[in-house]
CSV table of C-alpha atoms in Angstrom, one decimal:
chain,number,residue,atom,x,y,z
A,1,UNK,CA,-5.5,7.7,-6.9
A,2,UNK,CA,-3.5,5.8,-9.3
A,3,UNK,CA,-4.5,2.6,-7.7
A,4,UNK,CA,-8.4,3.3,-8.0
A,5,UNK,CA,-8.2,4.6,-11.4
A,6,UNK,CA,-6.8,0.9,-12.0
A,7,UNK,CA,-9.2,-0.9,-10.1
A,8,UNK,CA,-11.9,1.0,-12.3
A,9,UNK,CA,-9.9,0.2,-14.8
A,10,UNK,CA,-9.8,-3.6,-14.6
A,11,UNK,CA,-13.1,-4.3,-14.5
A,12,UNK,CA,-13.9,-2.5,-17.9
A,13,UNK,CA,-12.7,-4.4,-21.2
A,14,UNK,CA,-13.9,-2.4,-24.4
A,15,UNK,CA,-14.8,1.7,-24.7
A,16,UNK,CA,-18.6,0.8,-24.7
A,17,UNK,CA,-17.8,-0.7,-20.7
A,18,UNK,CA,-15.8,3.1,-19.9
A,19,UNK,CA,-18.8,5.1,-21.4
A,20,UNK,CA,-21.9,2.8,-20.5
A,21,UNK,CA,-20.8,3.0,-16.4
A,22,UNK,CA,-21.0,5.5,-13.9
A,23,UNK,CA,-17.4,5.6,-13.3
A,24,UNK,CA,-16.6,8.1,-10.2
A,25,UNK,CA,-14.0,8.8,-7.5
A,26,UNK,CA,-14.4,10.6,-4.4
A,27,UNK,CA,-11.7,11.8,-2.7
A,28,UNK,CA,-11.7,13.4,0.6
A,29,UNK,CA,-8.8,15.7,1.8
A,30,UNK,CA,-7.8,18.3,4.1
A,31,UNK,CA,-7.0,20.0,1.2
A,32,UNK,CA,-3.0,20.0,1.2
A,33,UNK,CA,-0.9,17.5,-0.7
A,34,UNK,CA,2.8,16.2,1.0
A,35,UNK,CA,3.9,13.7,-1.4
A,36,UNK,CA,4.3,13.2,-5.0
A,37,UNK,CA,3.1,15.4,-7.9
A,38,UNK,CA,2.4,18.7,-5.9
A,39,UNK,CA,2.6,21.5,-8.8
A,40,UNK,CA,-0.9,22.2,-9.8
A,41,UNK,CA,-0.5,21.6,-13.9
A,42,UNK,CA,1.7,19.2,-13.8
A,43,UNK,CA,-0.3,17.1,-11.4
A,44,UNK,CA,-4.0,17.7,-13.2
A,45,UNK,CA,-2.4,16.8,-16.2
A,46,UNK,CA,-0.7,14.0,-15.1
A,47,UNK,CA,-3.9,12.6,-13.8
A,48,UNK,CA,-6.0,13.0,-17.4
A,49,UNK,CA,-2.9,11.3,-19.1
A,50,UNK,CA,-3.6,8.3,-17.5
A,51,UNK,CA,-7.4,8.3,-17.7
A,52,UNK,CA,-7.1,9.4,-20.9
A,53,UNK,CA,-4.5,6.8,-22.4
A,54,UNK,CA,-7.0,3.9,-20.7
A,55,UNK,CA,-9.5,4.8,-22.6
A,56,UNK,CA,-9.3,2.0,-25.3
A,57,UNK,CA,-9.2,5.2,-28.8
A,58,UNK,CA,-12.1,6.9,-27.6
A,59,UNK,CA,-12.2,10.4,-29.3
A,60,UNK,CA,-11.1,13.7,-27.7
A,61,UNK,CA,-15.1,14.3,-26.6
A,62,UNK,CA,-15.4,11.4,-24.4
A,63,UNK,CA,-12.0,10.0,-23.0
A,64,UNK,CA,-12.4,11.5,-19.8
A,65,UNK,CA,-14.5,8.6,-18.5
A,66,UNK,CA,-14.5,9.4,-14.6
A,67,UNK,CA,-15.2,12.3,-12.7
A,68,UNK,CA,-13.2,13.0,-10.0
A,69,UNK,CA,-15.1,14.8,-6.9
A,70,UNK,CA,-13.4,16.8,-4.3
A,71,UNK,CA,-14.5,17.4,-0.5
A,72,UNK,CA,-11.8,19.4,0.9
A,73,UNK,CA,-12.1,19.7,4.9
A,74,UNK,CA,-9.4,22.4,6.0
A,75,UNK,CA,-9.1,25.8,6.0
A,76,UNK,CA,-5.4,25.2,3.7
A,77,UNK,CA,-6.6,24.0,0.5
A,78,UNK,CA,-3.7,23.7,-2.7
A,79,UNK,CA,-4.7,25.7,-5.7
A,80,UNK,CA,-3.9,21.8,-6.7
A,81,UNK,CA,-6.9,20.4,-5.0
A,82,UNK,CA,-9.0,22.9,-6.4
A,83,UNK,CA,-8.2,22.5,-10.2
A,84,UNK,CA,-8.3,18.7,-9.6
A,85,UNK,CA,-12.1,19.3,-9.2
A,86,UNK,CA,-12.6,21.5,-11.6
A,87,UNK,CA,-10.6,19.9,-14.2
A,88,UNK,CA,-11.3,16.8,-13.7
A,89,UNK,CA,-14.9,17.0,-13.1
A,90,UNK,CA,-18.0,19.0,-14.6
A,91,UNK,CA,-19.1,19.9,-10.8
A,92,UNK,CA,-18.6,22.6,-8.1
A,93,UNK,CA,-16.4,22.8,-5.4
A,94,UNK,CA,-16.8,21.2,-2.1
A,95,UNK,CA,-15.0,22.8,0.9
A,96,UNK,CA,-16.9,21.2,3.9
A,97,UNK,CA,-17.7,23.3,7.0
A,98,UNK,CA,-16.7,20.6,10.0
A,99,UNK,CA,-18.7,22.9,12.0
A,100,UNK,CA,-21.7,22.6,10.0
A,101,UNK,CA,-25.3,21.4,10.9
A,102,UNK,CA,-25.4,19.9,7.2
A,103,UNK,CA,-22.2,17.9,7.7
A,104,UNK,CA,-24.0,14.7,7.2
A,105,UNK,CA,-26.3,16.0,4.0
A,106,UNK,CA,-22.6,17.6,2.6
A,107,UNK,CA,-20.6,14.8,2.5
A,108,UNK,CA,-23.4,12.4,0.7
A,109,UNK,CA,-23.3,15.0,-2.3
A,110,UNK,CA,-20.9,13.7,-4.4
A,111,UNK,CA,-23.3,10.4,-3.5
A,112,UNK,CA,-26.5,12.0,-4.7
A,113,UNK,CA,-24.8,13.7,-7.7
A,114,UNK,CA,-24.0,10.3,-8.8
A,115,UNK,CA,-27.1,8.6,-8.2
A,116,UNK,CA,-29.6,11.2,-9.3
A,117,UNK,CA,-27.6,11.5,-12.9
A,118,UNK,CA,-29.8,10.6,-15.8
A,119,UNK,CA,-27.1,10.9,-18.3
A,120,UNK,CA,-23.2,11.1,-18.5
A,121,UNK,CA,-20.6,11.1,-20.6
A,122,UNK,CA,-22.0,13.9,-22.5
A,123,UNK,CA,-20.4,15.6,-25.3
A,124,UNK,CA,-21.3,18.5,-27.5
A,125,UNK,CA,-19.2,19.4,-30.8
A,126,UNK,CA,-20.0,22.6,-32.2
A,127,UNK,CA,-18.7,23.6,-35.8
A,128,UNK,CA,-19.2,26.4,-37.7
A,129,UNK,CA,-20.0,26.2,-41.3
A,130,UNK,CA,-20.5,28.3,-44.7
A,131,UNK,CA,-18.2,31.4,-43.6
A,132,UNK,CA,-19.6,31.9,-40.4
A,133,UNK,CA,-16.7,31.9,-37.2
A,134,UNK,CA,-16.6,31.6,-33.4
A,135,UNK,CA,-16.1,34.2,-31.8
A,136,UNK,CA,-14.1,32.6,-29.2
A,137,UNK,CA,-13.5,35.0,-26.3
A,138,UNK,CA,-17.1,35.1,-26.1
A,139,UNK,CA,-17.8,31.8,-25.9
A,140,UNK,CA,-18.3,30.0,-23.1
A,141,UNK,CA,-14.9,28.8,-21.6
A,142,UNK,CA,-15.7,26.2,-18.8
A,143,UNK,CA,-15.6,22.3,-19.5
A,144,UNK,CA,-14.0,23.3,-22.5
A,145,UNK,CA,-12.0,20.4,-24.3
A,146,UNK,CA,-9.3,20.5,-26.3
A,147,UNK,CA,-9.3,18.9,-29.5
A,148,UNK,CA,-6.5,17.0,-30.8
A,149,UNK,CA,-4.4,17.5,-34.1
A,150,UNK,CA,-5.9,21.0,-34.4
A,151,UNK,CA,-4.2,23.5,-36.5
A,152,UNK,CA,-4.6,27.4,-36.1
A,153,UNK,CA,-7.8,28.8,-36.2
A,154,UNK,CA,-9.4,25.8,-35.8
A,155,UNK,CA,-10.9,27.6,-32.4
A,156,UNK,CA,-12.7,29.7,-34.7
A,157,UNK,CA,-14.3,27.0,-36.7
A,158,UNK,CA,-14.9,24.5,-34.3
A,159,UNK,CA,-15.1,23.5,-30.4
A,160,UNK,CA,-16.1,20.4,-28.3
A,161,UNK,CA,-17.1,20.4,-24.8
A,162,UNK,CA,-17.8,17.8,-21.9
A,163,UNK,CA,-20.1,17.2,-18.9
A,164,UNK,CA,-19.1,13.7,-16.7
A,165,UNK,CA,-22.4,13.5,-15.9
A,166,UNK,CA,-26.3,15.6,-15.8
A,167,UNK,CA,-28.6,15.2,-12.8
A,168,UNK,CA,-32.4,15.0,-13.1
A,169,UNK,CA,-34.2,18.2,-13.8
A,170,UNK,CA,-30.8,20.2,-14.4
A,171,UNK,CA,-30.0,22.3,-17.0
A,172,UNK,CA,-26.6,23.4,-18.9
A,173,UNK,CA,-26.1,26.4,-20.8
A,174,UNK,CA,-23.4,26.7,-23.0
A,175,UNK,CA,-23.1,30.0,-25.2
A,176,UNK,CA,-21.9,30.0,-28.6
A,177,UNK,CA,-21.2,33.8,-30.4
A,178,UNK,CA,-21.1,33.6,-33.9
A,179,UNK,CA,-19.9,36.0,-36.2
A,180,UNK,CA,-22.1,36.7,-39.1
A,181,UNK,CA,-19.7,38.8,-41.9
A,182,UNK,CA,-18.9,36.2,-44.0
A,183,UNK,CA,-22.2,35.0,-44.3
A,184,UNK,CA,-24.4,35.0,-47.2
A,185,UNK,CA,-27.7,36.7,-46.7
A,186,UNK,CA,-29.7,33.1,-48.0
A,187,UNK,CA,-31.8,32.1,-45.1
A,188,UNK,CA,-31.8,28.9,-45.5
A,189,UNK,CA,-27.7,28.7,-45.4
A,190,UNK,CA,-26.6,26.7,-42.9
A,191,UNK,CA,-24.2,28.1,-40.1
A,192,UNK,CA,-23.5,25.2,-37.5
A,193,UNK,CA,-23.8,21.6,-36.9
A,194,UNK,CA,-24.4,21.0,-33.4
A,195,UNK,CA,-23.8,17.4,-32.0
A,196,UNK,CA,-24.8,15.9,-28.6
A,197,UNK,CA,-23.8,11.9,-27.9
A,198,UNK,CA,-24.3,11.3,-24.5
A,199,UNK,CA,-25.0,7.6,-22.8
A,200,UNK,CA,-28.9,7.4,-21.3
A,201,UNK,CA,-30.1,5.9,-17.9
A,202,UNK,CA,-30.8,2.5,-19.9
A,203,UNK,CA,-26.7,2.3,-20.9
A,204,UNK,CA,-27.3,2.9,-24.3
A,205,UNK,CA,-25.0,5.2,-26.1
A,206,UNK,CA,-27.2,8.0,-28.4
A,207,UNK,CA,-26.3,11.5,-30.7
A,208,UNK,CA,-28.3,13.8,-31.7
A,209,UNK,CA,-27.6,16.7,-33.9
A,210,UNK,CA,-29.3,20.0,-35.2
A,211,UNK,CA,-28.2,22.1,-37.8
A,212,UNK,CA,-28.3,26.0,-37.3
A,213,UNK,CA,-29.7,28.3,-39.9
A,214,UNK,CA,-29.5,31.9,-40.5
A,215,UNK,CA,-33.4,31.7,-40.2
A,216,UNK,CA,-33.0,30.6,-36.9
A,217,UNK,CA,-31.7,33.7,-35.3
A,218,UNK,CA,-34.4,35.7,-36.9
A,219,UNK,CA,-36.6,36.5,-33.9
A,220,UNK,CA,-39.6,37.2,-35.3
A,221,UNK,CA,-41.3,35.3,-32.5
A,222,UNK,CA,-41.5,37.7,-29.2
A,223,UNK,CA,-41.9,35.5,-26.6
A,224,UNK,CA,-38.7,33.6,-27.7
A,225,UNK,CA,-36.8,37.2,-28.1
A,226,UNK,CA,-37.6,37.5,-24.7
A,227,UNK,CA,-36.6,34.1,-23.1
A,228,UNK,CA,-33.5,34.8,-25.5
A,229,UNK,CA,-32.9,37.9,-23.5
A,230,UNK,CA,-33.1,36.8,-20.2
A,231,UNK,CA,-30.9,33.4,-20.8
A,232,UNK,CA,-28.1,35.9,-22.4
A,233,UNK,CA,-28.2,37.8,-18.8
A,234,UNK,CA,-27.6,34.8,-17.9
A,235,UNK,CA,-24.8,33.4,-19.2
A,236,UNK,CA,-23.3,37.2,-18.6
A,237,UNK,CA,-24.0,38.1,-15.7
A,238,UNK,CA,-22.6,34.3,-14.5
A,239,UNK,CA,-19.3,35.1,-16.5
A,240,UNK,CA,-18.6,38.7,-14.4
A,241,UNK,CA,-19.4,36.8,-11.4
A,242,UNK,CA,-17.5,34.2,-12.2
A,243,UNK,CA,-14.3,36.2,-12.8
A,244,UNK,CA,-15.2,39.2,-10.2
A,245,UNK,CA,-15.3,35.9,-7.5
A,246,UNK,CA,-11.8,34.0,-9.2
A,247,UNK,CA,-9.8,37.8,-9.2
A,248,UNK,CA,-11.5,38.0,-5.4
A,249,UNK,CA,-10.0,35.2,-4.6
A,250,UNK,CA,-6.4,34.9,-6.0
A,251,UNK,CA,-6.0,38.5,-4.4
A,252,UNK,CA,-6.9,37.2,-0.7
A,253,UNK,CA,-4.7,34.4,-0.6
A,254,UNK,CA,-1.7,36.9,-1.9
A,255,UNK,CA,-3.2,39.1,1.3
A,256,UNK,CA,-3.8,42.1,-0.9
A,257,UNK,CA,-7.5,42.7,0.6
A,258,UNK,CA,-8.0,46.1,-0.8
A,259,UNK,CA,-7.8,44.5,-4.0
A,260,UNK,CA,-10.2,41.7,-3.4
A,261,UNK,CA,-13.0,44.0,-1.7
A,262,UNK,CA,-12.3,46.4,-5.1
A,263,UNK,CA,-12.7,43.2,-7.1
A,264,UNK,CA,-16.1,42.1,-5.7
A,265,UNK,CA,-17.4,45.3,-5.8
A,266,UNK,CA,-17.0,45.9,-9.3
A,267,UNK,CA,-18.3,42.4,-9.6
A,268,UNK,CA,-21.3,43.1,-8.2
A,269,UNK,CA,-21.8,46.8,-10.0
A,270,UNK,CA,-21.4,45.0,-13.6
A,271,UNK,CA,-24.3,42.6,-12.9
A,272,UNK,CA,-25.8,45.9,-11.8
A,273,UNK,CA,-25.4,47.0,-15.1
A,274,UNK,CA,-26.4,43.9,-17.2
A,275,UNK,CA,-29.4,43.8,-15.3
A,276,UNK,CA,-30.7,47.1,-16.5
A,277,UNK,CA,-29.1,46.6,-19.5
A,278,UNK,CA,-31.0,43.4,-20.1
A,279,UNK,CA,-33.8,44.8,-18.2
A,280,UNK,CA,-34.6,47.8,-20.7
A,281,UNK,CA,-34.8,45.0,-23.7
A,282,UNK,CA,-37.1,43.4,-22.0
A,283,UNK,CA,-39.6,45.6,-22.1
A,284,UNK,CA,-42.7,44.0,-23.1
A,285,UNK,CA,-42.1,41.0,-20.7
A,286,UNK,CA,-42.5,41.7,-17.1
A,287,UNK,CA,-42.3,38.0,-16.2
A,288,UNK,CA,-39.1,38.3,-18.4
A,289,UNK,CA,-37.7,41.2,-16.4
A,290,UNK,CA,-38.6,39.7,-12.9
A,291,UNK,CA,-36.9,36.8,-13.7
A,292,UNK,CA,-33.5,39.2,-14.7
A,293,UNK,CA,-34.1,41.2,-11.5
A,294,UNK,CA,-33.7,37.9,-9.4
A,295,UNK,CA,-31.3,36.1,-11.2
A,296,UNK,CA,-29.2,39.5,-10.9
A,297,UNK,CA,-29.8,40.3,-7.3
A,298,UNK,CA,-28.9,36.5,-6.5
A,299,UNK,CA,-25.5,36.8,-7.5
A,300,UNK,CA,-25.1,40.7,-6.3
A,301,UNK,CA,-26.1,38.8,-2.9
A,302,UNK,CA,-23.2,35.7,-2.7
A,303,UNK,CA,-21.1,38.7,-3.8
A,304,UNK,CA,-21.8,41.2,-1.1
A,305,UNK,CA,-21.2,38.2,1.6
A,306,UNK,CA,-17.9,37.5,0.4
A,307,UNK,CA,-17.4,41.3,0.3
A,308,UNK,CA,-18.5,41.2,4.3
A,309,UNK,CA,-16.7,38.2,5.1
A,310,UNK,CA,-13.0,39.6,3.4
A,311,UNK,CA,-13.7,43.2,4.9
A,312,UNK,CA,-13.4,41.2,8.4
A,313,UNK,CA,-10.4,40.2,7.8
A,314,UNK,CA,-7.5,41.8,10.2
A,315,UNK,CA,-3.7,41.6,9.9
A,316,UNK,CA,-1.9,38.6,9.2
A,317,UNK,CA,-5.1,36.1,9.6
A,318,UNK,CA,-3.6,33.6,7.2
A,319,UNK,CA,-6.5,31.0,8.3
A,320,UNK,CA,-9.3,33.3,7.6
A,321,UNK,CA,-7.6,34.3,4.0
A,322,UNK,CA,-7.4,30.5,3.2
A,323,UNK,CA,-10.9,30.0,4.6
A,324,UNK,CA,-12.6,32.9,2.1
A,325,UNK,CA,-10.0,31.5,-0.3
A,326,UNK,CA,-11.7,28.1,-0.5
A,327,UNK,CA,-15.3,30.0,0.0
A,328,UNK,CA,-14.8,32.0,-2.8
A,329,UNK,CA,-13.7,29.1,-5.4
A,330,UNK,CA,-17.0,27.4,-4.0
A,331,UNK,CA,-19.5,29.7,-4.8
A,332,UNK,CA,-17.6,30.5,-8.5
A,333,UNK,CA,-17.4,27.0,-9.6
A,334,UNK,CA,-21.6,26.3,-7.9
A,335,UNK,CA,-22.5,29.8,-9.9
A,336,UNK,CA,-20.2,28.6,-12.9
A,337,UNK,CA,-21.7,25.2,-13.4
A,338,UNK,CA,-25.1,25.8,-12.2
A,339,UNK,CA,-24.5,23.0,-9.6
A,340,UNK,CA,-25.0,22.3,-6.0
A,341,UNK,CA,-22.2,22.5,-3.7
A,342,UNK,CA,-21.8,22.2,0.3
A,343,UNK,CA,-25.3,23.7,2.1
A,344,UNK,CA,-25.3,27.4,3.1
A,345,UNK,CA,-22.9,28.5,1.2
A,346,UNK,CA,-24.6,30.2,-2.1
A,347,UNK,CA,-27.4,32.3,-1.5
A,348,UNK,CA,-30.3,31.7,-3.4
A,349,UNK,CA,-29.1,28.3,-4.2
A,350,UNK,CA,-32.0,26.7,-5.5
A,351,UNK,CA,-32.4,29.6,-8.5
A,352,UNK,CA,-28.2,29.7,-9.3
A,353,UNK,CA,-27.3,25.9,-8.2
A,354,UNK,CA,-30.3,23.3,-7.4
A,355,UNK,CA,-30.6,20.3,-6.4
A,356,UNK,CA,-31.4,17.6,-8.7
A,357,UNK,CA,-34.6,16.0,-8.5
A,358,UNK,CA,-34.9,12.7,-7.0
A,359,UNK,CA,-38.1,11.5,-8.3
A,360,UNK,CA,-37.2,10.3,-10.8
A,361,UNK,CA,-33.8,7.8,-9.4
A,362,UNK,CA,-33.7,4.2,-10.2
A,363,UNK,CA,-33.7,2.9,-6.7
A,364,UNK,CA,-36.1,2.8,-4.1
A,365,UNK,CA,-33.5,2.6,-1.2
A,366,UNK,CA,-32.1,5.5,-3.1
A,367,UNK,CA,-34.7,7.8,-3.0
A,368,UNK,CA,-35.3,6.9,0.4
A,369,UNK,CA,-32.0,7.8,1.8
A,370,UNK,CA,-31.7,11.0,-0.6
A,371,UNK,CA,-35.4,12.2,0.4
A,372,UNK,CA,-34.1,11.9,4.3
A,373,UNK,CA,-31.7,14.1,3.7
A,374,UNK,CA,-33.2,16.5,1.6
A,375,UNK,CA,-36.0,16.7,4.8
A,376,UNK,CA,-33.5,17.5,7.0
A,377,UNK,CA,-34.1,20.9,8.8
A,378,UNK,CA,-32.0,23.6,7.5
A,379,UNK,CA,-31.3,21.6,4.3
A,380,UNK,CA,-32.1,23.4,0.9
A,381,UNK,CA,-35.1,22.6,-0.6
A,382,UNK,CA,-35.2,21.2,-4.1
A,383,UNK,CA,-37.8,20.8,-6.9
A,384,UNK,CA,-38.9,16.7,-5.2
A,385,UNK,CA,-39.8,19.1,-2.2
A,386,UNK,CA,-42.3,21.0,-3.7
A,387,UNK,CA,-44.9,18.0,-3.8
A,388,UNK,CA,-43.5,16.8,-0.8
A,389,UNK,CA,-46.2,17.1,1.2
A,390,UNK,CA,-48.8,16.8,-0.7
A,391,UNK,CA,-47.6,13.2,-1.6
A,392,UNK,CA,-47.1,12.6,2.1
A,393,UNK,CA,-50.8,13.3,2.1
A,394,UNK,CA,-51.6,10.8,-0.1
A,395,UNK,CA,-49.3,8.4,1.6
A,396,UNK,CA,-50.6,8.8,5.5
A,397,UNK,CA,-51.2,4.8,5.8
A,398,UNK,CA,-48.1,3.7,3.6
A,399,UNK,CA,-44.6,2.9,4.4
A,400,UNK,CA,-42.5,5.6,4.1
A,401,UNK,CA,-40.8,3.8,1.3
A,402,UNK,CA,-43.7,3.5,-0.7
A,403,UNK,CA,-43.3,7.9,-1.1
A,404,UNK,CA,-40.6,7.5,-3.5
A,405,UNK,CA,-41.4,4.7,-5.7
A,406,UNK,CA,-42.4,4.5,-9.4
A,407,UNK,CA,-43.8,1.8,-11.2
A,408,UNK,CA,-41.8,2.3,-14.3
A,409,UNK,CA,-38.1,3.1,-12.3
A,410,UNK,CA,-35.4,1.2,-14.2
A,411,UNK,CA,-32.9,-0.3,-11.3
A,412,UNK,CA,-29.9,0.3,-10.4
């Protein structure tokens, strides 16, 4: 790794090369490490260290210039290789099935995440202002950065976070709790300064920022109090997932299955709970409350598989433990990031972790190769397949080719 992190390195002279390519590296593994660094901090942080002190003085929000992707293929995968994706990158999990009928669609994903990104190098600085403080246990934790030459209670005032890269048509929800007691009762004071910088398909670094006043959170509006409801299910019900699944699986590695079946199920009843909680506020939406229903019973769902899968465990199947180990870290970090991972292993996939949309990628060869494998049977579909055929239709007498290209496509 230390070799390609050069190599990357080499060919980029100035910070505005680091954040204006798509700087990636895949690695493949059977998921144990036998040499070197092998303690999981020491090794993660060793790795940011040097990508971080190559980075020519760019800021804490964008130093972390490549994303490192990991496939792991075995059923013995190091807590190490695991937090090397999810530090190290802002996408899920791969732990690739051999066995598979999607092996070839799998291994292309880190591929397709890459070449369906619209943006990357995306950074989002939130600060509080006036009085008003984070609440920080409440606030959404993953792809969190930390900020140098803080000084206590700056985490209350201020936090930054950071996304490698976004794919066409996704979406990224990061929740921000305020607290309010300190705050005048003004409506026009202002609260937060939110900031975005982020480098666009056409190379060019750009920010954007919004100011947050108290006027904003009245929700006078009731369409927007409802859409507000659902997305704070949301973000919720992901986090009790997300935990329920992480508790799951630290506790069938150790072999303590009792405990990981108890975790999962509580899990699953406390999105129970947020659903009818959220549910009852969403009264006078029943799109709003649909939408609640589904997003809840999708999770419940991945959660009641794993729950099947553990419960078959028997005696001292260390294999099996590893394998719903690995499973388990998959679907958490898909669910947690609202990205794809390896094919049928999330259920409901395309409402918790889609696809990107391919539609809309620079290269015609691209497209081509992605929209094969997006067609292939058994493959999830995605938002490109919607209009699939109908633009298959249109395109009886072309080349195949011709299906995915756009006139104003930037290249590669």
């Amino acid at each position: 790794m230390r070799i390609i992190v050069h190599n990357i390195f080499n060919i980029c002279f100035s910070a505005k090369d680091l954040l204006e390519y798509r700087n990636a590296i895949i690695v493949f593994s059977d998921g144990e490490i036998n040499a070197g660094i092998q303690e999981p901090g020491k090794l993660v942080h060793y790795v940011r260290e040097k990508i971080r002190n190559m980075s020519f003085g760019l800021d804490d929000s964008q130093n972390q210039w490549v994303t490192i992707s990991v496939i792991a293929t075995g059923n013995d995968v190091s807590e190490t290789i695991y937090l090397l994706s999810k530090i190290c990158s802002s996408e899920a999990f791969y732990h690739l099935d051999m066995e598979s009928n999607n092996v070839n669609f799998d291994m292309y994903l880190p591929i397709l995440m890459r070449k369906t990104a619209v943006v990357w190098n995306v950074s989002l600085l939130a600060e509080t202002l006036n009085g008003a403080r984070l609440i920080n246990e409440e606030c959404t934790q993953d792809c969190k950065i930390r900020l140098r030459y803080t000084v206590k209670g700056m985490e209350r005032t201020k936090k930054a976070f950071f996304f490698y890269d976004m794919q066409a048509s996704s979406k990224k929800h990061v929740g921000l709790t305020i607290s309010m007691d300190n705050v005048c009762d003004d409506t026009s004071t202002e609260i937060a300064n939110i900031r975005v910088s982020y480098t666009s398909f056409s190379g060019k670094r750009k920010c954007t920022t919004r100011i947050i006043q108290t006027e904003d959170l009245q929700m006078e509006d009731e369409k927007k109090k409802q859409k507000i409801i659902e997305k704070n299910l949301m973000m919720d019900a992901r986090t009790v997932s997300v935990i329920a699944l992480q508790n799951a699986a630290d506790n069938v590695r150790s072999g303590n299955i009792a405990a990981s079946t108890a975790d999962l199920k509580e899990g699953g009843s406390e999105v129970q709970k947020l659903c009818e909680k959220y549910g009852a506020m969403a009264s006078t939406s029943e799109d709003v409350k649909l939408n609640i229903n589904l997003y809840a019973t999708s999770l419940m769902k991945n959660m009641e598989n794993l729950l099947k899968a553990v419960q078959g465990i028997t005696g001292d199947d260390n294999t099996n433990k590893n394998r719903q180990w690995a499973k388990m870290k998959t679907v958490s970090s898909a669910i947690e990031r609202e990205v794809p991972t390896v094919s049928e292993t999330v259920s409901n996939s395309n409402l918790l972790c889609p696809l990107p949309d391919i539609r809309d990628v620079s290269s015609p060869q691209t497209r081509q190769q992605i929209g094969n494998i997006y067609t292939q049977r058994g493959v999830r579909d995605s938002v490109f397949l919607e209009n699939l055929n109908t633009i298959l239709e249109k395109q009886q007498e072309k080349p195949v080719t011709m299906i995915f290209e756009s006139e104003d496509s930037d290249s590669d």
